[in-house]
mmCIF file of C-alpha atoms in Angstrom:
data_model
loop_
_atom_site.group_PDB
_atom_site.id
_atom_site.type_symbol
_atom_site.label_atom_id
_atom_site.label_comp_id
_atom_site.label_asym_id
_atom_site.label_seq_id
_atom_site.Cartn_x
_atom_site.Cartn_y
_atom_site.Cartn_z
ATOM 1 C CA ALA A 1 -8.453 -13.575 5.993
ATOM 2 C CA GLN A 2 -5.387 -13.144 3.899
ATOM 3 C CA SER A 3 -2.034 -12.189 5.365
ATOM 4 C CA VAL A 4 1.452 -11.356 4.174
ATOM 5 C CA THR A 5 4.764 -11.996 5.900
ATOM 6 C CA GLN A 6 7.982 -10.285 5.011
ATOM 7 C CA PRO A 7 10.524 -12.009 7.267
ATOM 8 C CA ASP A 8 13.389 -9.598 6.663
ATOM 9 C CA ILE A 9 13.021 -6.223 8.340
ATOM 10 C CA HIS A 10 16.272 -4.810 6.975
ATOM 11 C CA ILE A 11 18.656 -6.007 4.267
ATOM 12 C CA THR A 12 22.001 -4.518 3.298
ATOM 13 C CA VAL A 13 23.434 -5.246 -0.138
ATOM 14 C CA SER A 14 26.509 -4.016 -1.955
ATOM 15 C CA GLU A 15 25.947 -2.017 -5.102
ATOM 16 C CA GLY A 16 26.095 -4.334 -8.100
ATOM 17 C CA ALA A 17 25.207 -7.416 -6.079
ATOM 18 C CA SER A 18 22.052 -9.439 -6.582
ATOM 19 C CA LEU A 19 18.986 -9.001 -4.401
ATOM 20 C CA GLU A 20 16.172 -11.202 -3.213
ATOM 21 C CA LEU A 21 13.425 -9.967 -0.901
ATOM 22 C CA ARG A 22 11.171 -12.587 0.598
ATOM 23 C CA CYS A 23 7.391 -12.557 0.780
ATOM 24 C CA ASN A 24 5.076 -15.294 2.009
ATOM 25 C CA TYR A 25 1.328 -15.048 1.823
ATOM 26 C CA SER A 26 -1.615 -16.847 3.311
ATOM 27 C CA TYR A 27 -4.723 -17.084 1.206
ATOM 28 C CA GLY A 28 -7.029 -19.938 0.316
ATOM 29 C CA ALA A 29 -7.545 -19.240 -3.359
ATOM 30 C CA THR A 30 -5.312 -17.933 -6.112
ATOM 31 C CA PRO A 31 -4.036 -14.634 -4.815
ATOM 32 C CA TYR A 32 -3.453 -11.336 -6.503
ATOM 33 C CA LEU A 33 0.067 -10.348 -5.458
ATOM 34 C CA PHE A 34 1.931 -7.079 -5.665
ATOM 35 C CA TRP A 35 5.269 -5.515 -4.842
ATOM 36 C CA TYR A 36 5.457 -1.807 -4.057
ATOM 37 C CA VAL A 37 8.453 0.408 -3.386
ATOM 38 C CA GLN A 38 8.515 3.438 -1.119
ATOM 39 C CA SER A 39 11.371 5.890 -1.472
ATOM 40 C CA PRO A 40 12.067 8.180 1.484
ATOM 41 C CA GLY A 41 9.366 10.796 1.870
ATOM 42 C CA GLN A 42 7.352 9.396 -1.001
ATOM 43 C CA GLY A 43 4.215 7.394 -1.544
ATOM 44 C CA LEU A 44 4.212 3.818 -2.732
ATOM 45 C CA GLN A 45 4.900 2.940 -6.353
ATOM 46 C CA LEU A 46 3.844 -0.304 -7.976
ATOM 47 C CA LEU A 47 6.803 -2.425 -9.087
ATOM 48 C CA LEU A 48 4.963 -5.444 -10.425
ATOM 49 C CA LYS A 49 1.900 -7.612 -10.006
ATOM 50 C CA TYR A 50 0.799 -11.210 -10.435
ATOM 51 C CA PHE A 51 -2.710 -12.369 -11.204
ATOM 52 C CA SER A 52 -2.363 -15.651 -13.047
ATOM 53 C CA GLY A 53 -0.456 -17.341 -15.825
ATOM 54 C CA ASP A 54 3.301 -17.127 -16.080
ATOM 55 C CA THR A 55 4.714 -17.406 -12.586
ATOM 56 C CA LEU A 56 7.694 -15.179 -13.332
ATOM 57 C CA VAL A 57 6.629 -11.583 -13.724
ATOM 58 C CA GLN A 58 8.683 -8.644 -14.842
ATOM 59 C CA GLY A 59 8.329 -5.200 -13.381
ATOM 60 C CA ILE A 60 9.777 -1.755 -13.620
ATOM 61 C CA LYS A 61 13.333 -0.771 -12.729
ATOM 62 C CA GLY A 62 14.696 -4.209 -13.613
ATOM 63 C CA PHE A 63 12.822 -6.088 -10.894
ATOM 64 C CA GLU A 64 11.153 -9.461 -11.259
ATOM 65 C CA ALA A 65 9.219 -11.741 -8.946
ATOM 66 C CA GLU A 66 8.368 -15.410 -8.982
ATOM 67 C CA PHE A 67 5.117 -16.872 -7.710
ATOM 68 C CA LYS A 68 5.548 -20.303 -6.114
ATOM 69 C CA ARG A 69 2.236 -21.759 -5.066
ATOM 70 C CA SER A 70 3.819 -24.752 -3.298
ATOM 71 C CA GLN A 71 5.791 -22.405 -1.043
ATOM 72 C CA SER A 72 3.148 -19.658 -0.805
ATOM 73 C CA SER A 73 5.855 -17.241 -1.806
ATOM 74 C CA PHE A 74 6.272 -14.270 -4.102
ATOM 75 C CA ASN A 75 9.905 -13.231 -3.793
ATOM 76 C CA LEU A 76 11.266 -10.113 -5.451
ATOM 77 C CA ARG A 77 14.610 -10.244 -7.239
ATOM 78 C CA LYS A 78 17.026 -8.010 -9.054
ATOM 79 C CA PRO A 79 20.279 -9.228 -10.635
ATOM 80 C CA SER A 80 22.307 -6.098 -9.890
ATOM 81 C CA VAL A 81 21.218 -3.367 -7.507
ATOM 82 C CA HIS A 82 21.900 0.324 -7.901
ATOM 83 C CA TRP A 83 22.290 2.883 -5.144
ATOM 84 C CA SER A 84 18.929 4.342 -6.190
ATOM 85 C CA ASP A 85 17.208 1.081 -5.192
ATOM 86 C CA ALA A 86 17.636 1.968 -1.524
ATOM 87 C CA ALA A 87 14.053 2.174 -0.258
ATOM 88 C CA GLU A 88 11.413 0.241 1.611
ATOM 89 C CA TYR A 89 9.673 -2.576 -0.202
ATOM 90 C CA PHE A 90 6.204 -3.859 0.519
ATOM 91 C CA CYS A 91 4.559 -7.064 -0.605
ATOM 92 C CA ALA A 92 0.755 -7.075 -0.753
ATOM 93 C CA VAL A 93 -2.037 -9.553 -1.428
ATOM 94 C CA GLY A 94 -5.468 -8.705 -2.787
ATOM 95 C CA GLU A 95 -8.721 -10.392 -1.986
ATOM 96 C CA THR A 96 -10.123 -12.602 -4.693
ATOM 97 C CA PRO A 97 -12.300 -13.517 -6.424
ATOM 98 C CA ASN A 98 -14.978 -11.027 -5.403
ATOM 99 C CA PHE A 99 -12.781 -7.994 -5.065
ATOM 100 C CA GLY A 100 -9.884 -8.710 -7.309
ATOM 101 C CA ASN A 101 -7.117 -6.294 -6.740
ATOM 102 C CA GLU A 102 -9.093 -4.228 -4.291
ATOM 103 C CA LYS A 103 -8.620 -4.083 -0.545
ATOM 104 C CA LEU A 104 -4.985 -5.024 -0.369
ATOM 105 C CA THR A 105 -3.302 -6.400 2.714
ATOM 106 C CA PHE A 106 0.313 -5.296 3.063
ATOM 107 C CA GLY A 107 3.308 -6.875 4.700
ATOM 108 C CA THR A 108 5.369 -5.003 7.251
ATOM 109 C CA GLY A 109 7.998 -4.038 4.716
ATOM 110 C CA THR A 110 11.710 -4.653 4.127
ATOM 111 C CA ARG A 111 14.118 -1.762 4.259
ATOM 112 C CA LEU A 112 16.908 -2.062 1.710
ATOM 113 C CA THR A 113 20.245 -0.346 2.262
ATOM 114 C CA ILE A 114 22.837 -0.221 -0.502
ATOM 115 C CA ILE A 115 26.505 0.106 0.372
ATOM 116 C CA PRO A 116 29.192 1.210 -2.109
ATOM 117 C CA ASP B 1 -0.477 17.830 -10.838
ATOM 118 C CA ALA B 2 -0.337 14.535 -9.008
ATOM 119 C CA ASP B 3 -2.970 11.905 -9.744
ATOM 120 C CA VAL B 4 -3.746 11.536 -6.043
ATOM 121 C CA THR B 5 -3.293 14.618 -3.879
ATOM 122 C CA GLN B 6 -3.263 14.597 -0.111
ATOM 123 C CA THR B 7 -3.496 17.696 2.048
ATOM 124 C CA PRO B 8 -1.890 18.706 4.276
ATOM 125 C CA ARG B 9 1.523 17.073 3.791
ATOM 126 C CA ASN B 10 2.453 17.569 7.403
ATOM 127 C CA ARG B 11 0.378 18.450 10.434
ATOM 128 C CA ILE B 12 1.016 18.788 14.121
ATOM 129 C CA THR B 13 -2.053 18.881 16.319
ATOM 130 C CA LYS B 14 -2.880 18.704 19.993
ATOM 131 C CA THR B 15 -4.577 15.876 21.821
ATOM 132 C CA GLY B 16 -8.340 16.215 21.704
ATOM 133 C CA LYS B 17 -8.466 18.347 18.580
ATOM 134 C CA ARG B 18 -10.523 17.430 15.548
ATOM 135 C CA ILE B 19 -8.567 17.130 12.368
ATOM 136 C CA MET B 20 -9.420 16.305 8.775
ATOM 137 C CA LEU B 21 -7.099 14.872 6.162
ATOM 138 C CA GLU B 22 -8.171 15.332 2.588
ATOM 139 C CA CYS B 23 -7.620 13.308 -0.535
ATOM 140 C CA SER B 24 -8.564 14.135 -4.097
ATOM 141 C CA GLN B 25 -7.855 12.233 -7.292
ATOM 142 C CA THR B 26 -7.894 12.858 -11.009
ATOM 143 C CA LYS B 27 -7.623 9.191 -11.996
ATOM 144 C CA GLY B 28 -11.368 8.729 -12.390
ATOM 145 C CA HIS B 29 -11.148 5.702 -10.096
ATOM 146 C CA ASP B 30 -14.221 4.680 -8.155
ATOM 147 C CA ARG B 31 -12.409 2.967 -5.293
ATOM 148 C CA MET B 32 -10.637 4.969 -2.599
ATOM 149 C CA TYR B 33 -8.821 3.911 0.559
ATOM 150 C CA TRP B 34 -7.198 5.291 3.677
ATOM 151 C CA TYR B 35 -4.216 3.509 5.221
ATOM 152 C CA ARG B 36 -1.909 4.396 8.050
ATOM 153 C CA GLN B 37 1.738 3.437 8.140
ATOM 154 C CA ASP B 38 3.640 2.840 11.358
ATOM 155 C CA PRO B 39 7.248 1.676 11.619
ATOM 156 C CA GLY B 40 7.406 -2.100 11.777
ATOM 157 C CA LEU B 41 3.685 -2.489 11.148
ATOM 158 C CA GLY B 42 3.453 -1.745 7.452
ATOM 159 C CA LEU B 43 0.235 -0.266 6.077
ATOM 160 C CA ARG B 44 -3.048 -0.963 7.766
ATOM 161 C CA LEU B 45 -6.435 -0.249 6.259
ATOM 162 C CA ILE B 46 -8.604 2.304 8.069
ATOM 163 C CA TYR B 47 -11.567 2.781 5.714
ATOM 164 C CA TYR B 48 -12.376 2.095 2.110
ATOM 165 C CA SER B 49 -15.060 3.208 -0.311
ATOM 166 C CA PHE B 50 -16.064 1.431 -3.501
ATOM 167 C CA ASP B 51 -18.271 4.308 -4.637
ATOM 168 C CA VAL B 52 -19.852 7.433 -3.222
ATOM 169 C CA LYS B 53 -22.589 5.530 -1.423
ATOM 170 C CA ASP B 54 -20.473 2.615 -0.260
ATOM 171 C CA ILE B 55 -18.158 3.112 2.720
ATOM 172 C CA ASN B 56 -16.662 0.303 4.746
ATOM 173 C CA LYS B 57 -14.554 -0.061 7.846
ATOM 174 C CA GLY B 58 -11.096 -1.506 7.604
ATOM 175 C CA GLU B 59 -9.138 -3.295 10.283
ATOM 176 C CA ILE B 60 -8.371 -0.217 12.416
ATOM 177 C CA SER B 61 -11.338 2.157 12.042
ATOM 178 C CA ASP B 62 -11.831 3.003 15.729
ATOM 179 C CA GLY B 63 -11.246 6.707 16.359
ATOM 180 C CA TYR B 64 -11.620 7.594 12.681
ATOM 181 C CA SER B 65 -14.450 8.563 10.355
ATOM 182 C CA VAL B 66 -14.591 9.262 6.650
ATOM 183 C CA SER B 67 -16.632 11.170 4.125
ATOM 184 C CA ARG B 68 -16.858 10.524 0.405
ATOM 185 C CA GLN B 69 -18.003 13.902 -0.840
ATOM 186 C CA ALA B 70 -17.713 12.997 -4.513
ATOM 187 C CA GLN B 71 -16.148 10.292 -6.603
ATOM 188 C CA ALA B 72 -12.908 12.248 -6.575
ATOM 189 C CA LYS B 73 -12.787 13.207 -2.885
ATOM 190 C CA PHE B 74 -12.365 11.088 0.223
ATOM 191 C CA SER B 75 -11.674 12.709 3.601
ATOM 192 C CA LEU B 76 -10.466 11.119 6.815
ATOM 193 C CA SER B 77 -11.348 12.692 10.164
ATOM 194 C CA LEU B 78 -9.987 12.191 13.626
ATOM 195 C CA GLU B 79 -12.772 13.427 15.881
ATOM 196 C CA SER B 80 -10.586 13.705 18.965
ATOM 197 C CA ALA B 81 -6.947 13.105 18.154
ATOM 198 C CA ILE B 82 -4.776 11.076 20.499
ATOM 199 C CA PRO B 83 -0.985 10.567 20.481
ATOM 200 C CA ASN B 84 -1.122 6.962 19.230
ATOM 201 C CA GLN B 85 -2.711 8.264 16.044
ATOM 202 C CA THR B 86 0.640 9.805 15.197
ATOM 203 C CA ALA B 87 1.508 8.136 11.890
ATOM 204 C CA LEU B 88 1.934 8.546 8.167
ATOM 205 C CA TYR B 89 -1.430 8.419 6.424
ATOM 206 C CA PHE B 90 -1.888 7.383 2.835
ATOM 207 C CA CYS B 91 -4.801 7.728 0.500
ATOM 208 C CA ALA B 92 -4.981 5.331 -2.437
ATOM 209 C CA THR B 93 -7.283 4.725 -5.375
ATOM 210 C CA SER B 94 -8.018 1.812 -7.648
ATOM 211 C CA VAL B 95 -10.181 0.964 -10.585
ATOM 212 C CA ARG B 96 -12.773 -1.758 -10.377
ATOM 213 C CA ASP B 97 -11.281 -5.109 -11.247
ATOM 214 C CA LEU B 98 -12.606 -6.049 -14.644
ATOM 215 C CA GLY B 99 -11.038 -9.466 -14.748
ATOM 216 C CA PRO B 100 -7.740 -11.228 -14.245
ATOM 217 C CA GLY B 101 -4.858 -8.971 -15.083
ATOM 218 C CA ARG B 102 -6.956 -5.942 -15.876
ATOM 219 C CA GLY B 103 -6.665 -4.413 -12.458
ATOM 220 C CA ALA B 104 -3.747 -2.079 -11.980
ATOM 221 C CA GLY B 105 -3.300 -2.115 -8.235
ATOM 222 C CA TYR B 106 -3.392 1.044 -6.207
ATOM 223 C CA THR B 107 -2.289 4.577 -6.989
ATOM 224 C CA PHE B 108 -1.010 6.229 -3.833
ATOM 225 C CA GLY B 109 -0.837 9.806 -2.705
ATOM 226 C CA SER B 110 2.375 11.155 -1.210
ATOM 227 C CA GLY B 111 1.091 10.830 2.326
ATOM 228 C CA THR B 112 0.242 13.071 5.276
ATOM 229 C CA ARG B 113 2.537 12.953 8.270
ATOM 230 C CA LEU B 114 0.412 13.575 11.342
ATOM 231 C CA THR B 115 1.839 14.215 14.773
ATOM 232 C CA VAL B 116 -0.452 14.387 17.788
ATOM 233 C CA VAL B 117 1.152 16.019 20.841
#
């Protein structure tokens, strides 16, 4: 079965600084990978996704993520964070090939705090 | 209106009571899911349904049941609520994967915060 590890429970970053959130996955085949963001009191919103092809994917709100098969990683990055980026971030992997992006398995999340 | 609507938004119930959480969607998606979120545990899958006649257990289905009344409606029931079912519950939908890159991931509702006392 697939699994996702987000090793950082909580990260604090200064506004304007760069950000990298780590995600490692375990899956035998080529995974479908996702990053979601959850603002306080809200549901989860899709930031970006990777299925195949270019290993650097661009998402909404200025985020990007890089798929590294050799490291089983899909880290999320942003060059300069804004106070509004404070939220919880979830990495997820989808079963393939039979289900595609269905039946996602989520990591435990990383809470991001932004300080002035 | 939201694409995926969950009702109620908040609920406090007593141990042993039966409670139903409802989810409806206007996305036209055939796949629907129920997850629960607990601090430090992320989201865990309770049940999922790939169409009206196809319902499957997730990793933590014990103590829960579901009903897919129509393509657009997917309800989660706690037959006899217990305190460790206190959590934030999310409904999500997705469209059938039509090939690499054509899936869009999940669309989530805003969640139902359930407290069992």
